[in-house]
Short mmCIF file of C-alpha atoms in Angstrom, two decimals:
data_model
loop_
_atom_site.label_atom_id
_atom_site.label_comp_id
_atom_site.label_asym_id
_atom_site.label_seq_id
_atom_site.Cartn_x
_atom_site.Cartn_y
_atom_site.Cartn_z
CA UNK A 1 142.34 142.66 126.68
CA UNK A 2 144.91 140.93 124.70
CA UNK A 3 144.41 137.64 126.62
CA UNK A 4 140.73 137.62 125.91
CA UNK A 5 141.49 138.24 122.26
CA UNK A 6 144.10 135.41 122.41
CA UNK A 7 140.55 133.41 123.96
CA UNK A 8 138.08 134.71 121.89
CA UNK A 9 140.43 133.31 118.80
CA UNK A 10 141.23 130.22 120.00
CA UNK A 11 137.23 129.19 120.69
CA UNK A 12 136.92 130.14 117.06
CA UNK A 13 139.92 128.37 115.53
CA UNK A 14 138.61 124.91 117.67
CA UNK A 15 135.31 125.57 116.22
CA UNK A 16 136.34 125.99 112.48
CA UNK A 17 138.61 122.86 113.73
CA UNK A 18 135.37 120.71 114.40
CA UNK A 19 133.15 121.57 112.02
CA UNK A 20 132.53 119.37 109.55
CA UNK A 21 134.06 119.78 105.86
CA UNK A 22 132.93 118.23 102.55
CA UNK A 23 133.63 115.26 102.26
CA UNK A 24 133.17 111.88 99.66
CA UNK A 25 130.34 110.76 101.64
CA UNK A 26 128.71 114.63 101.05
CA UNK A 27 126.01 114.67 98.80
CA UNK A 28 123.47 117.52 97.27
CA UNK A 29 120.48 117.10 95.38
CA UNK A 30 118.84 119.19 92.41
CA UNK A 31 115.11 119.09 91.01
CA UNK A 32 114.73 118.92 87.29
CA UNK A 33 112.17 119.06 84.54
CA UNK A 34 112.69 117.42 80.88
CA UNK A 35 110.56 116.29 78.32
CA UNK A 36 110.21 112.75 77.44
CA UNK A 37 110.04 111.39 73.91
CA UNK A 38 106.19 111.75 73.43
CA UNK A 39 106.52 115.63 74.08
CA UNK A 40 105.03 115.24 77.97
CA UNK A 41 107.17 116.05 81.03
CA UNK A 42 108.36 114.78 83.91
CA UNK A 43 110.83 115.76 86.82
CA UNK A 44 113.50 114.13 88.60
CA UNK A 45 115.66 114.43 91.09
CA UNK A 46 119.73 114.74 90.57
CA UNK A 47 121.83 113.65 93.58
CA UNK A 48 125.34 114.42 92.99
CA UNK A 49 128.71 114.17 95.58
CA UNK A 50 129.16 118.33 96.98
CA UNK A 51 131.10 120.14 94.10
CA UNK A 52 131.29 117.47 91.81
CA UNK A 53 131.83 117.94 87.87
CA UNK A 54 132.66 115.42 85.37
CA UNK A 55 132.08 112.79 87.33
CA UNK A 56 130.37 109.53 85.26
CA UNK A 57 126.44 108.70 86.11
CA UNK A 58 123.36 106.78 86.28
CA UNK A 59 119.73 106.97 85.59
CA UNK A 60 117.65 104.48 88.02
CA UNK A 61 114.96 102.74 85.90
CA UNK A 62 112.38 101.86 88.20
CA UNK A 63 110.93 98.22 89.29
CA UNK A 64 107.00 97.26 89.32
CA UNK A 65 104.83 99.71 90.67
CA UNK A 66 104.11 103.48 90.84
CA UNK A 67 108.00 104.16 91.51
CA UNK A 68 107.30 106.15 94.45
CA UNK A 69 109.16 104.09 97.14
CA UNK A 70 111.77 105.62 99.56
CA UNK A 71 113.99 102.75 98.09
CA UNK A 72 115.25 104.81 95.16
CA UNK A 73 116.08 107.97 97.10
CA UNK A 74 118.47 106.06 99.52
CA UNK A 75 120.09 103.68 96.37
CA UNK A 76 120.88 107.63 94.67
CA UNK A 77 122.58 108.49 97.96
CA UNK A 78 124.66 105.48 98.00
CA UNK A 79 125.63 105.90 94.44
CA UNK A 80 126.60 109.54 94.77
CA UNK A 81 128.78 108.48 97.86
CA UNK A 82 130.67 106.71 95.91
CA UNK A 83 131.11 109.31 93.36
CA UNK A 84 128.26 108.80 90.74
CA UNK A 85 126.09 111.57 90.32
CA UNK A 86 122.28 109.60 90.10
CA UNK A 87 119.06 110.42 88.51
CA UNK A 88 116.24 109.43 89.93
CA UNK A 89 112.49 110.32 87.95
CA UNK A 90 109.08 110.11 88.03
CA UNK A 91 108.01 107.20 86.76
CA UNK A 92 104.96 107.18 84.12
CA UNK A 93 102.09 106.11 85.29
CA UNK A 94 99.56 106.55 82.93
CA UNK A 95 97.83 104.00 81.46
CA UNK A 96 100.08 101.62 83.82
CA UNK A 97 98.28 99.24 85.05
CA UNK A 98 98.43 94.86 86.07
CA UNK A 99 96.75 94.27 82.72
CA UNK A 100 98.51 96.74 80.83
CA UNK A 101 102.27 98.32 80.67
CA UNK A 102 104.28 99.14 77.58
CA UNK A 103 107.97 98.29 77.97
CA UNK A 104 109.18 100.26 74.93
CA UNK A 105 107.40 103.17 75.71
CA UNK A 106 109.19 102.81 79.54
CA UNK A 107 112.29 102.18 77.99
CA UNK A 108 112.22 105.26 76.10
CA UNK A 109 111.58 107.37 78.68
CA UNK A 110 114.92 106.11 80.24
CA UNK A 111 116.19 107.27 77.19
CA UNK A 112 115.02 111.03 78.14
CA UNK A 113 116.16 110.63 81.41
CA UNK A 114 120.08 109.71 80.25
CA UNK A 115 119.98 112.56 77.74
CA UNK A 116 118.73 115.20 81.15
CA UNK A 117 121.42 113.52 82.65
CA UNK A 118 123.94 114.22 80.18
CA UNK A 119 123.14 118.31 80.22
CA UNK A 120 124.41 118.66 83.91
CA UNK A 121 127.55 120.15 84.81
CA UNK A 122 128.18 117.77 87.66
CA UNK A 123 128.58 114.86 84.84
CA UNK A 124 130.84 113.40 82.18
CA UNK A 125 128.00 113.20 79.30
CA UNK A 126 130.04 110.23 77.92
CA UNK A 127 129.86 107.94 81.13
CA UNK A 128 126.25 108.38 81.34
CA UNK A 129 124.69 104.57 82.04
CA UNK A 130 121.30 102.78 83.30
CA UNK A 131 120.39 101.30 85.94
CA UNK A 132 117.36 98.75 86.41
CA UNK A 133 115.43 96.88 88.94
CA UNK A 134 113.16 93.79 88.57
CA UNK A 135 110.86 95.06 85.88
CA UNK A 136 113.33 97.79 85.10
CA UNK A 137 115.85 94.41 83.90
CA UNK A 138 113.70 94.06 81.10
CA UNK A 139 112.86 98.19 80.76
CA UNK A 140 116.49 98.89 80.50
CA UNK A 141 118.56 96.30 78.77
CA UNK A 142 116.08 97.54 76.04
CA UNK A 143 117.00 101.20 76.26
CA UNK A 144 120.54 100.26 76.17
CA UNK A 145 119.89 97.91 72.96
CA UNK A 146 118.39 101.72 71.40
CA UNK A 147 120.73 104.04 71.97
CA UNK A 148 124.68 103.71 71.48
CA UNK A 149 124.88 106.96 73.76
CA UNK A 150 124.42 104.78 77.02
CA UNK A 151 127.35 104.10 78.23
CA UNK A 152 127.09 101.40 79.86
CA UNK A 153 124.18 98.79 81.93
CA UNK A 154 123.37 97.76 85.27
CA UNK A 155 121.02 95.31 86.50
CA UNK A 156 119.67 94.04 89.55
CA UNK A 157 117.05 91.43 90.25
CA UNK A 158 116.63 91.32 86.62
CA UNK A 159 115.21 88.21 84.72
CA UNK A 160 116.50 86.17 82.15
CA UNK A 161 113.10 84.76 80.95
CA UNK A 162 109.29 85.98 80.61
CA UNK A 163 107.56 88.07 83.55
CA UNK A 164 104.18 85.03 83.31
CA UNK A 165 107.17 82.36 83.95
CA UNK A 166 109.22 84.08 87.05
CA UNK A 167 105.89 85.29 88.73
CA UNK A 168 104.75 81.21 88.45
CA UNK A 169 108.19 80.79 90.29
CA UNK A 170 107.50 83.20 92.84
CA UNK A 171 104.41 81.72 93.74
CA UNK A 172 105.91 78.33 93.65
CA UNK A 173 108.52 79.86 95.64
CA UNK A 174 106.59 81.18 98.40
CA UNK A 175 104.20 78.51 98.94
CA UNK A 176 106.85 75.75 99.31
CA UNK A 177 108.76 77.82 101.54
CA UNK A 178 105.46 77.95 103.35
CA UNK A 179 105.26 74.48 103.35
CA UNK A 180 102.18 74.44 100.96
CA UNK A 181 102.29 71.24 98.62
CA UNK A 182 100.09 69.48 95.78
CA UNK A 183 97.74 70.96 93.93
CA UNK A 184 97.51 74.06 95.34
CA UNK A 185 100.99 75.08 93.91
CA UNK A 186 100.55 73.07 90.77
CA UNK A 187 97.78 73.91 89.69
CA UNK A 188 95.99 77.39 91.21
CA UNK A 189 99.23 79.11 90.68
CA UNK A 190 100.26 78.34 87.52
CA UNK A 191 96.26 78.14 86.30
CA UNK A 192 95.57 81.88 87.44
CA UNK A 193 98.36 83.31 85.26
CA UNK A 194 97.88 81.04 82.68
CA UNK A 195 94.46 82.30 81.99
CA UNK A 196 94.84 86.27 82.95
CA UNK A 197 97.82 85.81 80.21
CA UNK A 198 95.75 84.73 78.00
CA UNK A 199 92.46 87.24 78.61
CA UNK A 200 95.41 89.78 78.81
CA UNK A 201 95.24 90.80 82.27
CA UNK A 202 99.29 90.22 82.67
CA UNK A 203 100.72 92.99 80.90
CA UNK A 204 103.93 92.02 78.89
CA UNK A 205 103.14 88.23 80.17
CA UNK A 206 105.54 86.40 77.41
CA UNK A 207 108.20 89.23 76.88
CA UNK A 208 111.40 87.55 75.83
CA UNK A 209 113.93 89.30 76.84
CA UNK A 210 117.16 87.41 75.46
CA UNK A 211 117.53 88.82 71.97
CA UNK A 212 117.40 92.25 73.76
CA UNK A 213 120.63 90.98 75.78
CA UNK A 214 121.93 89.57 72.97
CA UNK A 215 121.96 93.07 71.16
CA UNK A 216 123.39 95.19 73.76
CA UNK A 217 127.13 96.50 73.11
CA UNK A 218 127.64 98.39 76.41
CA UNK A 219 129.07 97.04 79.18
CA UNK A 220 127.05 94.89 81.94
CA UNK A 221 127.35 94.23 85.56
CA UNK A 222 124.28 92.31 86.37
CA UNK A 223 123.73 91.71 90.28
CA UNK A 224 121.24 89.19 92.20
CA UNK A 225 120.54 88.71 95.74
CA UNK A 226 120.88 85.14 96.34
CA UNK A 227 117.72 84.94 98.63
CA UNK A 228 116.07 86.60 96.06
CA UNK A 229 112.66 85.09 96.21
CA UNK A 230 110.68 86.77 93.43
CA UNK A 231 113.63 86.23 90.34
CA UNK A 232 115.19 83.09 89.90
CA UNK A 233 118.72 84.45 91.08
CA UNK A 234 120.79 81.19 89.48
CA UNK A 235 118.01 80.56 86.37
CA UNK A 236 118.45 84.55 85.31
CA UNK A 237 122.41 84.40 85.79
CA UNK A 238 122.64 81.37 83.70
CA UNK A 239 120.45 82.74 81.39
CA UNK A 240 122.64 86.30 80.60
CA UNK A 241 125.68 84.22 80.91
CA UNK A 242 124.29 81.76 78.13
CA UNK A 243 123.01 85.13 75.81
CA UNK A 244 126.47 86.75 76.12
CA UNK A 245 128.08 83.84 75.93
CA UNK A 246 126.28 82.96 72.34
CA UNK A 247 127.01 86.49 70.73
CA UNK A 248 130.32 86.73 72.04
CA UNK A 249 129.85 89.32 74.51
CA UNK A 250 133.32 89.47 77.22
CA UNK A 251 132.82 92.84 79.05
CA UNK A 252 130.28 92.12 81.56
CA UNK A 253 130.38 91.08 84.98
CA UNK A 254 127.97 88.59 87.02
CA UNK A 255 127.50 89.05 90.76
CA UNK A 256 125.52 87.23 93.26
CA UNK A 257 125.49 88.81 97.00
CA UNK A 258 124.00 87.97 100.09
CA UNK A 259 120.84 89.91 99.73
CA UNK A 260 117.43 90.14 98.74
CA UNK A 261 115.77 90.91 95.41
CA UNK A 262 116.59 94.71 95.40
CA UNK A 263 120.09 93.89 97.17
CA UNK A 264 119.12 94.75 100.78
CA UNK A 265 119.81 92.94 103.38
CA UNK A 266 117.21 90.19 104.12
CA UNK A 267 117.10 87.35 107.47
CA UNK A 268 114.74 84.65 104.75
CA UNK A 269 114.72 86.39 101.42
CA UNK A 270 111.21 87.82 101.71
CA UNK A 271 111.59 90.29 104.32
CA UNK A 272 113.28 93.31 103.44
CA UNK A 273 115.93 95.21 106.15
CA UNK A 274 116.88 98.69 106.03
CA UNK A 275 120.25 98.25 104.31
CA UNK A 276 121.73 97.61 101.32
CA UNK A 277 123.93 94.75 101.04
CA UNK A 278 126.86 94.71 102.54
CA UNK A 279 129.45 95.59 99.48
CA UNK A 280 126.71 96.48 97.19
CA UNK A 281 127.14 100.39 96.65
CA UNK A 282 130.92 99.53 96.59
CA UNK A 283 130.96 97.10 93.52
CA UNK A 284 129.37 99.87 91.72
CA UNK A 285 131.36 102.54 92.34
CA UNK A 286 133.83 100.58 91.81
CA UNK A 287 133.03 98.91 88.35
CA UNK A 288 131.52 102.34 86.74
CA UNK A 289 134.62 104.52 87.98
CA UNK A 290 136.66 101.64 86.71
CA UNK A 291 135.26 100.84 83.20
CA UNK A 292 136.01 100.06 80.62
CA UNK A 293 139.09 98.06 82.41
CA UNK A 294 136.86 96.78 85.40
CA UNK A 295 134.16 95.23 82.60
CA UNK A 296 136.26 92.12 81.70
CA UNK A 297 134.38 89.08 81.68
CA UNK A 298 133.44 87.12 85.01
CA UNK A 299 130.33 85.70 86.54
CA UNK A 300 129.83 84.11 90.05
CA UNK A 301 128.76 80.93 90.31
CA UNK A 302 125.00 80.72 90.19
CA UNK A 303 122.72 81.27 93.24
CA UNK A 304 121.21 78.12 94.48
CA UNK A 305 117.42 77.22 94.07
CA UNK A 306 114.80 75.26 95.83
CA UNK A 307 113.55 74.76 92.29
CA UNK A 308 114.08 76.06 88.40
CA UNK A 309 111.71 77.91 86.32
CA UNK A 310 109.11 75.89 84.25
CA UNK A 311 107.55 77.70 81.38
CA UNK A 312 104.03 77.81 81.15
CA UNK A 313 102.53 75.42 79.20
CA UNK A 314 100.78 76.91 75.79
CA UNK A 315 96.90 76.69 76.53
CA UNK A 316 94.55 74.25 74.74
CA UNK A 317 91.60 75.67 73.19
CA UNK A 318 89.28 74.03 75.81
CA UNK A 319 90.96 76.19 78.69
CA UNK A 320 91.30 79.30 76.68
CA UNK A 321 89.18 81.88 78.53
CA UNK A 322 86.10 81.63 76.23
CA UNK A 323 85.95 77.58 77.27
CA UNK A 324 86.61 78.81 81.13
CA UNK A 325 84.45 81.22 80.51
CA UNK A 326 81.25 79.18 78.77
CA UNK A 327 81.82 76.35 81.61
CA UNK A 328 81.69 78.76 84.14
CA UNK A 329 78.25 80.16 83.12
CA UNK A 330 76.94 77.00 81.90
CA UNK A 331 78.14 75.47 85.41
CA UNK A 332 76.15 78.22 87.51
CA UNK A 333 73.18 78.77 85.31
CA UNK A 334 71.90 74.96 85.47
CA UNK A 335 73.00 74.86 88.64
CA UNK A 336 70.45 77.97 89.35
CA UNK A 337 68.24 77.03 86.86
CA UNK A 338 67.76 73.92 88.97
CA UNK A 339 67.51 75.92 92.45
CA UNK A 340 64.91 78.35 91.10
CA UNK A 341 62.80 75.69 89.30
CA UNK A 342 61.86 74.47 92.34
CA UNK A 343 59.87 77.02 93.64
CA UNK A 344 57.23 75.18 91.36
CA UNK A 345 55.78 72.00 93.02
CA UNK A 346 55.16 70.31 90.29
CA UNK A 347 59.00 70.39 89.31
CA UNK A 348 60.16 68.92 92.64
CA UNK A 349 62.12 65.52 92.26
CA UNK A 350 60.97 63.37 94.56
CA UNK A 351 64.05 62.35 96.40
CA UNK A 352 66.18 65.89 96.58
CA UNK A 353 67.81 65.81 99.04
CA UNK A 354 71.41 64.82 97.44
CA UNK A 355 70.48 67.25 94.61
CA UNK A 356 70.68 69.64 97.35
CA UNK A 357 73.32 68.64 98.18
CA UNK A 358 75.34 68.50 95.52
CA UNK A 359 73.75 72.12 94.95
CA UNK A 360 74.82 73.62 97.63
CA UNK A 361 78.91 71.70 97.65
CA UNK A 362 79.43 72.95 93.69
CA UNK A 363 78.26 76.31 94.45
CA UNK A 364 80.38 76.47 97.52
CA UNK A 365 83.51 75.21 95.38
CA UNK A 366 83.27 77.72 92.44
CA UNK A 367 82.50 80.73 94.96
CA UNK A 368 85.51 79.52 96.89
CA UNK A 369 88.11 78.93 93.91
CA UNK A 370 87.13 82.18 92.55
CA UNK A 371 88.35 83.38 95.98
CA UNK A 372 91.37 81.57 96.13
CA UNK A 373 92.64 82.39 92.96
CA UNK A 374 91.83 86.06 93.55
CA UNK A 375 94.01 85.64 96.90
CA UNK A 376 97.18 84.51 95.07
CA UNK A 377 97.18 86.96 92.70
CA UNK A 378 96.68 89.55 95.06
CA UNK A 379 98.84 88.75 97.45
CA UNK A 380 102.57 87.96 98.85
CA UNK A 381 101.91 86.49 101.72
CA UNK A 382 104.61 83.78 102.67
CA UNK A 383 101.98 82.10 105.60
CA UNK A 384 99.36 80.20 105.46
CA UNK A 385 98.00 79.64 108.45
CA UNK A 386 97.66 75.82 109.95
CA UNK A 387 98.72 73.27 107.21
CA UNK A 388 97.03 69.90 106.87
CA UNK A 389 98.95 67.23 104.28
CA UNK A 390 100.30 70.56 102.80
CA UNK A 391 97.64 72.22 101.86
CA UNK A 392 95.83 75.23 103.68
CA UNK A 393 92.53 74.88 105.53
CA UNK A 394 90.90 76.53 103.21
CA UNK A 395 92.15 74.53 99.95
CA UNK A 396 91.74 71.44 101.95
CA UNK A 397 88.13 72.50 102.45
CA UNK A 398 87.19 73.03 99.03
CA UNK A 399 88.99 69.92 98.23
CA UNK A 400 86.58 68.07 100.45
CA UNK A 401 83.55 69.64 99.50
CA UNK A 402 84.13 69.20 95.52
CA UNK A 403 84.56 65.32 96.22
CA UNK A 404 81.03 65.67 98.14
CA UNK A 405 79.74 67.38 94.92
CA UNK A 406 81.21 64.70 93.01
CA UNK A 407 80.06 62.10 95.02
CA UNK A 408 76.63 63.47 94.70
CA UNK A 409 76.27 63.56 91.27
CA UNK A 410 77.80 60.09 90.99
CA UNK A 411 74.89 58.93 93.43
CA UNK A 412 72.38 61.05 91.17
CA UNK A 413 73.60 59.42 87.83
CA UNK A 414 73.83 55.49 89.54
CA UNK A 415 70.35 55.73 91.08
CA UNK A 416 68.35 57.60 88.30
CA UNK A 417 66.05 55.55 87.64
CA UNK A 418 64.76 55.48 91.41
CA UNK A 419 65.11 58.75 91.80
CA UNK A 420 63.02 59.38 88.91
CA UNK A 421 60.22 56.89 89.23
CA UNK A 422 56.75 58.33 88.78
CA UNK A 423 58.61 61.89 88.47
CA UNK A 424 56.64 64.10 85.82
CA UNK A 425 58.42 65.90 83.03
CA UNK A 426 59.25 68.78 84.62
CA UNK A 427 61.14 66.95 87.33
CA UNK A 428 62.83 65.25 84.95
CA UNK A 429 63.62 68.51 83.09
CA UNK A 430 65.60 69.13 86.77
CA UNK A 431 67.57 66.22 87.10
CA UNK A 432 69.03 67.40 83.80
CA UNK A 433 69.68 70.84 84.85
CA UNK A 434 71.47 69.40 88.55
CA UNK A 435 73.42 66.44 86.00
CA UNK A 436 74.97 68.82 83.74
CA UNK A 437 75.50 71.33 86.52
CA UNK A 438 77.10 68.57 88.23
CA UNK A 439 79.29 67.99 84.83
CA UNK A 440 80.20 70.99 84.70
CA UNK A 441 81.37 71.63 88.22
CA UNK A 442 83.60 68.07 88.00
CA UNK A 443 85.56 69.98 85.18
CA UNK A 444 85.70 72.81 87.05
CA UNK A 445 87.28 71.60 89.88
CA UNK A 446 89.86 69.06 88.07
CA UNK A 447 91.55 72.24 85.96
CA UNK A 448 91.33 74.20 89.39
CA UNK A 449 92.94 71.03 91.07
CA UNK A 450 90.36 70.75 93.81
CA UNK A 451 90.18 67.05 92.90
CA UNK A 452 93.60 66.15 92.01
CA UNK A 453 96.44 65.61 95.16
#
């Protein structure tokens, strides 16, 4: 009896032996409910080291998009590893869309989430800081400038310079990693934002966010990936760098890591792994557990670049939308005009056929740049399928076709008079409906760079 005693409580001692215990790298998680500063609510969810109290923390203000990717959930669990206690929330969605998006309103609702943050037991309520991604480095920098109760800022893939601006990078960015060249790049990508700027369909398209960084007080550790391939990683550096620098600012710290735009690991900078960056979860830990001694002033050396940020070009009033907008109609109405005129005989030009012709190529090329710059805008796709001279079979195709169309209506205008000879006056009336069409189209296609290189 006593020896299986002596057993029985040695299986149990080798058991309590190998069981696991609570540890750094233990983490727990808590749903909450506050109200933000228009009187709505929202939840969130706390994640917080096992048994933890006092312990400094950090709201995560979301990037582009619904805020509903796994992402955030897994960057919380990294930060409460290393002993921050992390709020993640629901991000507002209402009346969030590409056209519109109010960064003040965002910004406040970080606010809300900092002062949730501060009520829990498991925090120090004055080491309560933000933390931003992409769109969330504009969002937050501006909810730090507010409130004197942050305690301090973090920021990763965050831009120095307007969202219209780094999204004409990222195209540029993506196609000539693709290989794409000419027009294609300089003109369809930087024309499409240009305009939906302009008709305001790019929500918060010129936001300047550099007197926000020159107004925060609270400490800053800014991070880029240096394959980042949506934010100029060495243009946005230089640019906080240059803001603190002017103001006077010493406690902040500039990283670059090996890493993507959201600091995961990446093989080319547009694919995304499963990771975060080696070190990344580290250097925070380490700088908010450290502050305010680790938030002495140092930046790396800027990420290199295939290419800087150009700012877009202030439109003229003859390619503001309305002008796009009248050519456009004017282009396709005498264009149609002149296809349904002649159903009536007596209408017909004699000699049509390079009226058809021309016709046919301009409708082809508006139908098909509408297309194209409805692709780009919609889509991060880094290839292209078969390139030919740079461009894509596609481009190169409308390219062709909108010198046929010009071609055409050069041979219409040179051989008029031929073309015209014995023609009544309604034919006539035609020829001026397929010339102006033609006009219009040649315009169309030169700001759409279908006839430029």
């Amino acid at each position: 009896m006593i020896t299986r005693i002596v057993l029985l409580t040695s299986m149990i001692a080798a058991l309590i032996a190998c069981a696991p215990t609570a540890g750094a790298d233990e983490t727990t998680t808590a749903d909450i409910t506050f109200t933000r500063s228009d009187g709505t609510t929202t939840t969130g969810t706390v994640h917080a080291p096992v048994g933890a109290t006092g312990l400094p923390g950090v709201v995560l203000v979301h990037g582009s998009g619904d805020g509903r990717s796994p992402q955030y959930a897994q960057i919380a669990t990294a930060f409460a590893r290393q002993g921050i206690v992390t709020l993640r929330y629901e991000k507002r969605t209402e009346d969030y869309t590409p056209a519109h998006r109010d960064y003040s309103l965002l910004a406040d609702d970080a606010l809300a989430s900092a002062a949730a943050l501060r009520e829990r037991p498991e925090v120090d309520p004055a080491r309560v800081g933000l933390w931003g991604l992409s769109e969330g480095g504009w969002v937050a920098p501006l909810a730090a400038s507010r409130s004197e109760d942050v305690a301090f800022l973090i920021v990763v893939g965050a831009n120095a310079g307007a969202p219209a601006a780094q999204q004409a990078w990222a195209n540029e960015t993506r196609f000539g990693a693709a290989g794409v060249r000419g027009s294609m790049i300089d003109t369809l990508g930087r024309n499409a934002i240009r305009v939906s700027a302009v008709a305001g369909l790019f929500a918060q398209a010129y936001y300047d966010p550099v007197p926000v960084l020159e107004a925060i007080g609270q400490p800053v550790l800014a991070i880029w990936g240096d394959k980042d391939r949506l934010t100029p990683p060495g243009d946005s550096l230089r640019g906080f760098r240059d803001a603190f620098e002017r103001v006077g600012k010493t406690d902040y710290t500039l990283r670059t890591l090996d890493a993507q735009h959201g600091a995961f690991t990446t093989t080319d900078g547009f694919d995304k792994g499963a990771d975060l960056a080696s070190g990344y979860p580290e250097l925070v830990g380490d700088w908010v557990k450290g502050l305010p001694g680790s938030a002495g002033k140092h930046s790396d050396e800027p990420a290199a670049q295939a290419h800087s940020v150009t700012p877009l070009a202030p439109q003229a009033w003859w390619e503001s939308p309305t002008a796009l907008v009248v050519l456009f109609l004017g282009t396709v109405l005498t264009l149609l005009g002149y296809a349904l005129t002649g159903f009536a005989s007596a209408w017909r030009l004699p000699r049509a056929g390079v009226a058809r012709v021309l016709v046919t190529t301009a409708g082809i090329g508006i139908i098909g740049t509408i297309a194209q710059v409805l692709y780009v805008a919609s889509t991060r796709a880094t290839s292209f399928g078969p390139l030919l001279f740079g461009r894509t079979l596609p481009w190169l195709t409308l390219q062709v076709i909108a010198v046929c169309a010009v071609c055409s209506l050069i041979y219409l205008i040179a051989r008029r008079g031929t073309i015209l000879e014995g023609a009544g006056k309604g034919a006539r009336v035609r020829w001026m409906l397929v010339f102006v069409g033609g006009i219009g189209f040649t315009l169309w296609a030169l700001y759409w760079g279908l006839l430029l290189p």
